[in-house]
């Protein structure tokens, strides 16, 4: 099956810093989503981005499907950005669109 | 975005009992729902795909007689953990997509199961 690798596994920042999270995948995809899992376990949708670039406030994402990677940018980080960030993909030909998750990046933002 | 709810949010049960977890899409109809399991400090692992009106499709290694899935309507899927044991303790999360196969998926808040 498809492999999804996220880097870095852990990231510690001071409030106000910028960061880039990376997601590499081993096959072509029909769906790619970025999530933020908060301390209570809720997965919050950040981006649905199988290709191209999107921006939402301080966050933006870019997926280069032909090179099989996606990047999540967080600017002017805040303590509330802390948590686990997951990338998840759906490959072509996969029945019913099931998502395969990366291992996540644990982000800690200090005040 | 679309809203998915789960009930209960937390459950503690004795070994040998069965526990039912409900997953509802509140503002949309979901032909397909998914059930995931997450261990502490780990990623999400898909357990099964639930399709309205048909049998669920289980991932390799997931016991279908242990984890019973019923997708009775376009807004409700249930996961029943039968004869639960301590090793079944985990965080269970459901998701649903708002449209065709490769559409964006939205997740419920999860259910934390503890089996004593």
mmCIF file of C-alpha atoms in Angstrom, chain B residues 18-108:
data_model
loop_
_atom_site.group_PDB
_atom_site.id
_atom_site.type_symbol
_atom_site.label_atom_id
_atom_site.label_comp_id
_atom_site.label_asym_id
_atom_site.label_seq_id
_atom_site.Cartn_x
_atom_site.Cartn_y
_atom_site.Cartn_z
ATOM 1 C CA UNK B 18 -20.223 -5.207 24.862
ATOM 2 C CA UNK B 19 -20.061 -1.511 24.058
ATOM 3 C CA UNK B 20 -21.837 0.353 21.262
ATOM 4 C CA UNK B 21 -20.487 3.593 19.791
ATOM 5 C CA UNK B 22 -22.635 5.779 17.553
ATOM 6 C CA UNK B 23 -21.415 8.009 14.747
ATOM 7 C CA UNK B 24 -23.795 10.541 13.199
ATOM 8 C CA UNK B 25 -23.472 12.989 10.348
ATOM 9 C CA UNK B 26 -25.515 15.945 11.584
ATOM 10 C CA UNK B 27 -25.924 18.193 8.558
ATOM 11 C CA UNK B 28 -25.312 15.924 5.596
ATOM 12 C CA UNK B 29 -25.976 12.416 4.347
ATOM 13 C CA UNK B 30 -23.055 10.020 4.287
ATOM 14 C CA UNK B 31 -23.185 6.961 2.077
ATOM 15 C CA UNK B 32 -19.838 5.898 3.466
ATOM 16 C CA UNK B 33 -18.426 6.216 6.958
ATOM 17 C CA UNK B 34 -15.091 5.037 8.294
ATOM 18 C CA UNK B 35 -13.971 3.732 11.670
ATOM 19 C CA UNK B 36 -10.439 4.316 12.975
ATOM 20 C CA UNK B 37 -8.553 3.322 16.065
ATOM 21 C CA UNK B 38 -5.787 5.361 17.640
ATOM 22 C CA UNK B 39 -3.361 4.243 20.333
ATOM 23 C CA UNK B 40 -1.610 6.793 22.577
ATOM 24 C CA UNK B 41 0.936 8.874 20.694
ATOM 25 C CA UNK B 42 0.265 6.950 17.509
ATOM 26 C CA UNK B 43 -1.405 7.643 14.207
ATOM 27 C CA UNK B 44 -4.885 6.630 13.119
ATOM 28 C CA UNK B 45 -5.392 3.143 11.751
ATOM 29 C CA UNK B 46 -8.412 2.361 9.608
ATOM 30 C CA UNK B 47 -10.476 -0.501 10.990
ATOM 31 C CA UNK B 48 -13.345 -0.695 8.525
ATOM 32 C CA UNK B 49 -15.387 1.072 5.903
ATOM 33 C CA UNK B 50 -19.091 1.261 6.584
ATOM 34 C CA UNK B 51 -21.529 1.499 3.682
ATOM 35 C CA UNK B 52 -25.195 2.302 4.096
ATOM 36 C CA UNK B 53 -27.323 -0.742 3.426
ATOM 37 C CA UNK B 54 -24.501 -3.222 2.939
ATOM 38 C CA UNK B 55 -21.877 -5.120 4.896
ATOM 39 C CA UNK B 56 -18.842 -3.303 6.181
ATOM 40 C CA UNK B 57 -15.425 -3.859 4.653
ATOM 41 C CA UNK B 58 -12.808 -4.676 7.276
ATOM 42 C CA UNK B 59 -9.085 -4.027 7.044
ATOM 43 C CA UNK B 60 -6.678 -6.911 7.268
ATOM 44 C CA UNK B 61 -6.199 -8.059 10.842
ATOM 45 C CA UNK B 62 -9.438 -6.562 12.175
ATOM 46 C CA UNK B 63 -11.806 -9.171 13.599
ATOM 47 C CA UNK B 64 -15.233 -8.591 12.088
ATOM 48 C CA UNK B 65 -16.945 -10.698 14.765
ATOM 49 C CA UNK B 66 -15.265 -8.613 17.438
ATOM 50 C CA UNK B 67 -16.022 -5.216 15.960
ATOM 51 C CA UNK B 68 -19.556 -5.222 14.577
ATOM 52 C CA UNK B 69 -20.448 -2.359 12.278
ATOM 53 C CA UNK B 70 -23.953 -1.375 11.226
ATOM 54 C CA UNK B 71 -24.743 1.487 8.853
ATOM 55 C CA UNK B 72 -28.507 1.580 9.199
ATOM 56 C CA UNK B 73 -29.155 4.957 7.613
ATOM 57 C CA UNK B 74 -27.415 7.704 5.669
ATOM 58 C CA UNK B 75 -26.688 9.574 8.886
ATOM 59 C CA UNK B 76 -25.857 6.821 11.398
ATOM 60 C CA UNK B 77 -23.196 4.147 11.718
ATOM 61 C CA UNK B 78 -22.562 2.120 14.866
ATOM 62 C CA UNK B 79 -19.522 0.211 16.072
ATOM 63 C CA UNK B 80 -20.099 -2.485 18.688
ATOM 64 C CA UNK B 81 -17.103 -3.899 20.510
ATOM 65 C CA UNK B 82 -18.243 -7.352 21.590
ATOM 66 C CA UNK B 83 -16.921 -9.154 24.644
ATOM 67 C CA UNK B 84 -14.485 -6.332 25.295
ATOM 68 C CA UNK B 85 -11.101 -7.026 26.863
ATOM 69 C CA UNK B 86 -8.445 -4.665 28.242
ATOM 70 C CA UNK B 87 -6.498 -4.812 24.965
ATOM 71 C CA UNK B 88 -9.529 -3.257 23.231
ATOM 72 C CA UNK B 89 -9.018 -0.089 25.262
ATOM 73 C CA UNK B 90 -8.306 2.671 22.772
ATOM 74 C CA UNK B 91 -9.544 5.876 21.158
ATOM 75 C CA UNK B 92 -12.095 5.139 18.436
ATOM 76 C CA UNK B 93 -12.839 7.795 15.802
ATOM 77 C CA UNK B 94 -15.319 7.815 12.938
ATOM 78 C CA UNK B 95 -15.351 9.895 9.793
ATOM 79 C CA UNK B 96 -17.687 10.579 6.907
ATOM 80 C CA UNK B 97 -17.296 12.119 3.501
ATOM 81 C CA UNK B 98 -19.661 14.741 2.194
ATOM 82 C CA UNK B 99 -19.755 13.599 -1.384
ATOM 83 C CA UNK B 100 -18.237 11.208 -3.915
ATOM 84 C CA UNK B 101 -15.403 8.777 -3.194
ATOM 85 C CA UNK B 102 -12.504 11.232 -3.053
ATOM 86 C CA UNK B 103 -14.328 14.021 -1.268
ATOM 87 C CA UNK B 104 -13.155 15.720 1.886
ATOM 88 C CA UNK B 105 -13.720 13.694 5.046
ATOM 89 C CA UNK B 106 -14.784 15.045 8.414
ATOM 90 C CA UNK B 107 -14.138 13.377 11.731
ATOM 91 C CA UNK B 108 -16.123 12.884 14.888
#
